[in-house]
PDB file of C-alpha atoms in Angstrom:
ATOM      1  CA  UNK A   1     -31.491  11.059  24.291  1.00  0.00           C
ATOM      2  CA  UNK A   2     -28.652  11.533  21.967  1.00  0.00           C
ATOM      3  CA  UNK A   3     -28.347  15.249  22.773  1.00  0.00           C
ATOM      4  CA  UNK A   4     -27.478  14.131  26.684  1.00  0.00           C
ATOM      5  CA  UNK A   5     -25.209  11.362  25.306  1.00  0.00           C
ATOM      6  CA  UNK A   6     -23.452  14.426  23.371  1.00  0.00           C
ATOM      7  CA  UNK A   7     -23.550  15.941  26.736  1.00  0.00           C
ATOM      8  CA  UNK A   8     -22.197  12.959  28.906  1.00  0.00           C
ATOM      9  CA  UNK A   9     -19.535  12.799  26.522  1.00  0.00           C
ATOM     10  CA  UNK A  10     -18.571  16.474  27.314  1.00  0.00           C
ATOM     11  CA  UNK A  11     -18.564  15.163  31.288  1.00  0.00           C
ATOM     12  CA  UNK A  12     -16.122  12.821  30.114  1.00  0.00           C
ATOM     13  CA  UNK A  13     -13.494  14.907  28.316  1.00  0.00           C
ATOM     14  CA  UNK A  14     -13.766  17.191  31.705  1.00  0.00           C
ATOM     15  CA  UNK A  15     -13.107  13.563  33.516  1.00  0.00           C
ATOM     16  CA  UNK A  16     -16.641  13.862  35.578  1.00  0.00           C
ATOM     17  CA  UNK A  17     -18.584  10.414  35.158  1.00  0.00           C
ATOM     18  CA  UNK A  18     -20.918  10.739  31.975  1.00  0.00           C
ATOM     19  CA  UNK A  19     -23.979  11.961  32.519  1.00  0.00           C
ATOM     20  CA  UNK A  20     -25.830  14.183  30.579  1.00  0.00           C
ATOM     21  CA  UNK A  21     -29.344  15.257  30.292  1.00  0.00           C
ATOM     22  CA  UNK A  22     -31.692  17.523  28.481  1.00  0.00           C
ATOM     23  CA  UNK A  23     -34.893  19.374  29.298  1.00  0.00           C
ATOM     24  CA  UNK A  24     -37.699  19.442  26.210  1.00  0.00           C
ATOM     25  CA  UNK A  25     -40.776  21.398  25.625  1.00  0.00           C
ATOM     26  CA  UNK A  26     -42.462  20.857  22.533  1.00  0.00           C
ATOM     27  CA  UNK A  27     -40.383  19.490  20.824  1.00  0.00           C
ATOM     28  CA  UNK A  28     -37.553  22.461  21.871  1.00  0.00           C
ATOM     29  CA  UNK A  29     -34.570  22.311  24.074  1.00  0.00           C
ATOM     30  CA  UNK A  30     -34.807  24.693  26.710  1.00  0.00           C
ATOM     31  CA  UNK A  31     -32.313  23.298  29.238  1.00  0.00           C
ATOM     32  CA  UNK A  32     -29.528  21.290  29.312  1.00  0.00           C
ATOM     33  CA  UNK A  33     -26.577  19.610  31.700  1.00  0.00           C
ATOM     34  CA  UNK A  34     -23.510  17.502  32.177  1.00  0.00           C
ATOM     35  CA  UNK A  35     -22.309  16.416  35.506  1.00  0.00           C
ATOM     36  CA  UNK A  36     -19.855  18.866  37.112  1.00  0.00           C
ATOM     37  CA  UNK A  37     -19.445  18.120  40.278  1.00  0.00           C
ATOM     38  CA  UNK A  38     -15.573  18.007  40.306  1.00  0.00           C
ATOM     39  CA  UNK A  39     -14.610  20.948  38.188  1.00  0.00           C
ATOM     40  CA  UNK A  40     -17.081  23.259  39.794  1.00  0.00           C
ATOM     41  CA  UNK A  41     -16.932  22.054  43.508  1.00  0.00           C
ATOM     42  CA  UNK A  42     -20.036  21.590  43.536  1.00  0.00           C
ATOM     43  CA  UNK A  43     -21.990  18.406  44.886  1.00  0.00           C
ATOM     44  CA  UNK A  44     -25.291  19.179  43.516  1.00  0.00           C
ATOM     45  CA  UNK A  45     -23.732  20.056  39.947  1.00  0.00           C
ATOM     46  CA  UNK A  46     -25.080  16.526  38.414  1.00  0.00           C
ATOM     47  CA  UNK A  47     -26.279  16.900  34.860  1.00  0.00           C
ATOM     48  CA  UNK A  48     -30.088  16.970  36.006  1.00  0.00           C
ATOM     49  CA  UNK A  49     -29.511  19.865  38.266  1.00  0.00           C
ATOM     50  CA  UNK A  50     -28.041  21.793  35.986  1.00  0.00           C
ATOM     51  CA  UNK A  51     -30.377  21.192  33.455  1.00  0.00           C
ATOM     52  CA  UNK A  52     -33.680  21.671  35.031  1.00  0.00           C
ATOM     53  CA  UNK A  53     -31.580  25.107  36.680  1.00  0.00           C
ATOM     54  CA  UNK A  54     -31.068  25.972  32.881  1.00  0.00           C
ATOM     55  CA  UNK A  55     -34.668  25.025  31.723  1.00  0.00           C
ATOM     56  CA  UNK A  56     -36.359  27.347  34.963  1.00  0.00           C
ATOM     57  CA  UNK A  57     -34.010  30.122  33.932  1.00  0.00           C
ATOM     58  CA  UNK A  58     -34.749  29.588  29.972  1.00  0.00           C
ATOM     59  CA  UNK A  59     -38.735  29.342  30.396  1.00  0.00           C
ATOM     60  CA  UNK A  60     -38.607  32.172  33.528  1.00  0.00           C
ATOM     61  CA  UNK A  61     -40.664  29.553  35.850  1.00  0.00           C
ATOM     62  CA  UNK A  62     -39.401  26.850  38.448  1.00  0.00           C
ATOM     63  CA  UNK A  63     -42.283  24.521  37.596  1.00  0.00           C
ATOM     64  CA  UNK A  64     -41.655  22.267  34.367  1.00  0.00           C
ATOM     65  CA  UNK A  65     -44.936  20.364  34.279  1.00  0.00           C
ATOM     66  CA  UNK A  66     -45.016  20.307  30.658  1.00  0.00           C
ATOM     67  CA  UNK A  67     -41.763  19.845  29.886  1.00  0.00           C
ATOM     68  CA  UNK A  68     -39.438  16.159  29.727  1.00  0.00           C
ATOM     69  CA  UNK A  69     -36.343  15.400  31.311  1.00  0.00           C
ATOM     70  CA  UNK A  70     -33.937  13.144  29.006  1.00  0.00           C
ATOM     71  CA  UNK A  71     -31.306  11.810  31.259  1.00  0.00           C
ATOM     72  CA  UNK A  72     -28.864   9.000  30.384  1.00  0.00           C
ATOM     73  CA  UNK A  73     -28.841   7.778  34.021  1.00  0.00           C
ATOM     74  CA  UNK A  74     -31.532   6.829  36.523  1.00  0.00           C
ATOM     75  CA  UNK A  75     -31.255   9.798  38.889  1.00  0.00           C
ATOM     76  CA  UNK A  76     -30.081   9.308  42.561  1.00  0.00           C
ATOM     77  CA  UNK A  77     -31.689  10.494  45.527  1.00  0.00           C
ATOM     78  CA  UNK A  78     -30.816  14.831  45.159  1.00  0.00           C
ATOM     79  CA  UNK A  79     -31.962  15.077  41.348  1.00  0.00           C
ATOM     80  CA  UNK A  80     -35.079  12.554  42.149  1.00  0.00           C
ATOM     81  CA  UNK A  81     -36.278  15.187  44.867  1.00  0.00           C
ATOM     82  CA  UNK A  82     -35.853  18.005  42.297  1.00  0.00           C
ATOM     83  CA  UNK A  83     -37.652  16.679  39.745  1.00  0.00           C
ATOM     84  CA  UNK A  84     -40.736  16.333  41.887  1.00  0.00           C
ATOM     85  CA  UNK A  85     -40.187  20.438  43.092  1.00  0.00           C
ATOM     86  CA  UNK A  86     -40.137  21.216  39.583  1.00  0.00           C
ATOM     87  CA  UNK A  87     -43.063  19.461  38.371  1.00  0.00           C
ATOM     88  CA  UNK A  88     -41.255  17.597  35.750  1.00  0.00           C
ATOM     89  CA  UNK A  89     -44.195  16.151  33.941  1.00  0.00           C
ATOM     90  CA  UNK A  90     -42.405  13.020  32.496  1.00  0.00           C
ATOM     91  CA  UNK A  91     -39.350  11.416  33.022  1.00  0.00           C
ATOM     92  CA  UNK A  92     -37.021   9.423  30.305  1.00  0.00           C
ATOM     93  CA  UNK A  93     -33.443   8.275  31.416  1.00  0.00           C
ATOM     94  CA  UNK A  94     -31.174   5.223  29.459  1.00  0.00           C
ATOM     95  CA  UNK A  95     -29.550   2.701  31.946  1.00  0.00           C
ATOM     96  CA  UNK A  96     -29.875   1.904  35.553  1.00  0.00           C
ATOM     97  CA  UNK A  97     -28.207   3.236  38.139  1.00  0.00           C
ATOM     98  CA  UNK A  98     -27.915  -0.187  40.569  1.00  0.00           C
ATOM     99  CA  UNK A  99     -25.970   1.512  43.550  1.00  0.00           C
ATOM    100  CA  UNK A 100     -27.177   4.932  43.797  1.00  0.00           C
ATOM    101  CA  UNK A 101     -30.330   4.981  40.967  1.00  0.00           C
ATOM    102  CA  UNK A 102     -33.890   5.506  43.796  1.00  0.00           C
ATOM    103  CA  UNK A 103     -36.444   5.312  40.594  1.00  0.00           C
ATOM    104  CA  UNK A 104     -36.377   1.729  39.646  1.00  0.00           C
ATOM    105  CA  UNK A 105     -33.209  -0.257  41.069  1.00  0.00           C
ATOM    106  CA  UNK A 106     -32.960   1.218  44.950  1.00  0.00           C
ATOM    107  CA  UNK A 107     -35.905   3.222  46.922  1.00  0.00           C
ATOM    108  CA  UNK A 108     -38.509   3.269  44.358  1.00  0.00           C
ATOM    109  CA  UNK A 109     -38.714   7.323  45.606  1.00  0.00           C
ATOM    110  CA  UNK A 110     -41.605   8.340  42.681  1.00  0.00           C
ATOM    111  CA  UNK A 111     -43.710   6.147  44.065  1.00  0.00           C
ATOM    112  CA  UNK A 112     -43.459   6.959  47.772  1.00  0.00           C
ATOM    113  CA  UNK A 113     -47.294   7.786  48.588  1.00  0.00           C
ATOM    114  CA  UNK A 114     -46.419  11.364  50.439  1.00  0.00           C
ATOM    115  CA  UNK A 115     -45.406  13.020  47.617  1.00  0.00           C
ATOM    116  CA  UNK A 116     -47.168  15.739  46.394  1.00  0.00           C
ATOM    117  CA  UNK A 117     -46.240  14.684  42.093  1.00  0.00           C
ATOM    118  CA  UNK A 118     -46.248  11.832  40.092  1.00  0.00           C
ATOM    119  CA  UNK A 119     -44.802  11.931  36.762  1.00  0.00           C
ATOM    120  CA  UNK A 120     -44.946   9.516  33.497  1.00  0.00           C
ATOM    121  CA  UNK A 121     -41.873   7.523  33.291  1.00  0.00           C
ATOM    122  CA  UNK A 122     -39.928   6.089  30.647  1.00  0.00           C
ATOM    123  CA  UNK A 123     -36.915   3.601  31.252  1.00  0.00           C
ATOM    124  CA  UNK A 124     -34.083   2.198  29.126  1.00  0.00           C
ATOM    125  CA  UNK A 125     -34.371   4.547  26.407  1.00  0.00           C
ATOM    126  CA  UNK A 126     -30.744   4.086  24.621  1.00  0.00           C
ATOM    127  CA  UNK A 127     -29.978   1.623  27.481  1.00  0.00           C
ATOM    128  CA  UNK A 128     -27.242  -0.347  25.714  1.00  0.00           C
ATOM    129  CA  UNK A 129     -25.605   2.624  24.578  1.00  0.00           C
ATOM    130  CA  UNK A 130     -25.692   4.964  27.733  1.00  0.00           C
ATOM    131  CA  UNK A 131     -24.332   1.491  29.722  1.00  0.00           C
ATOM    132  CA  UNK A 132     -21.558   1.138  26.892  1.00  0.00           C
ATOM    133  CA  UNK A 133     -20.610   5.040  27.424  1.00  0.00           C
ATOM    134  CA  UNK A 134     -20.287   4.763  31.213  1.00  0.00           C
ATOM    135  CA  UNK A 135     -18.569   1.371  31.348  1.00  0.00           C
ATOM    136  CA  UNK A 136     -15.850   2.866  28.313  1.00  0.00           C
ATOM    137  CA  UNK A 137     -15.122   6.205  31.018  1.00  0.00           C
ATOM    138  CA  UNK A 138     -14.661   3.641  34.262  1.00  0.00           C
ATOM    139  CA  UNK A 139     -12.375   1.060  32.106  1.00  0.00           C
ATOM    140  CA  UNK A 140     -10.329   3.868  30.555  1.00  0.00           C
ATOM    141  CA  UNK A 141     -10.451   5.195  34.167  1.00  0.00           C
ATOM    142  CA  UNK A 142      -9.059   1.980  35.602  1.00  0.00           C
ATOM    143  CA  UNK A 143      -6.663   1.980  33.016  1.00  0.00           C
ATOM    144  CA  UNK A 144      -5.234   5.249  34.149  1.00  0.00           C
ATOM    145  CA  UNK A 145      -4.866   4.608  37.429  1.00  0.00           C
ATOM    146  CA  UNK A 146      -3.617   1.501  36.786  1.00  0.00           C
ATOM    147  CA  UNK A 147      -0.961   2.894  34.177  1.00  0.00           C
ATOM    148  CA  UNK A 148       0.043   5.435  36.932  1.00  0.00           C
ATOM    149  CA  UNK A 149       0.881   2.502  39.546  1.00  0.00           C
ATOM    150  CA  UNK A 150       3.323   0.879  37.099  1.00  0.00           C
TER     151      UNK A 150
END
């Protein structure tokens, strides 16, 4: 979890809300991501996506079943349905996500009954300090704006 803080951090200096997540298989990195979705125009550049598109590319194979995501944010809707088509075989992210997050605080998506993969989870690793990160980029955010008004 501290190597996608290190990435969410990156997000930040590139002023893209922190997220950042890695992929690991056995014990080795083989993919990693920060959100992007600003600086690359891209809506489906959040820091899963781009790390399970790193990991596939890394390990030659789409399917990730042995492999763990580490993201500091429950994943919304988009990265939730990719890490079911990759087979992500467990799941570990810091803080919730109470707006937009579908594992735990909206939809509950992993444990729809039609899906075709189920995955260990494992919530509020780091969850203090992936809340502290995000709520440090929105007040310095705020701050900017607000700076920019005066």
């Amino acid at each position: 979890m501290k190597e996608a803080m290190a990435l969410a951090d990156r997000a930040a200096e590139n002023n893209e809300v922190p997220v950042g997540a890695v992929v690991v298989r056995d014990g080795v990195m083989v993919g990693q991501g920060y959100n992007r979705p600003i600086g690359s125009c891209d809506p489906t550049a959040h820091a899963e996506m781009m790390a399970l598109r790193d990991a596939a590319r890394q390990l030659g194979n789409y399917r990730l079943a042995d492999c763990t995501l580490y993201v500091t944010l429950e994943p919304c809707t988009m990265c939730t349905g990719a890490i079911v088509h990759s087979r992500i075989g467990r799941l570990v992210y810091g803080t919730t996500e109470p707006k937009a997050g579908v594992v735990e605080s909206q939809a509950r998506l992993l444990d729809a009954p039609y899906l075709n993969h189920s995955l260990t989870l494992t919530p509020g690793v780091e969850r203090e300090a992936c809340q502290q990160q995000l709520q440090a980029f929105f007040r310095r955010r705020r701050a900017e704006k607000k700076a920019l008004r005066s």
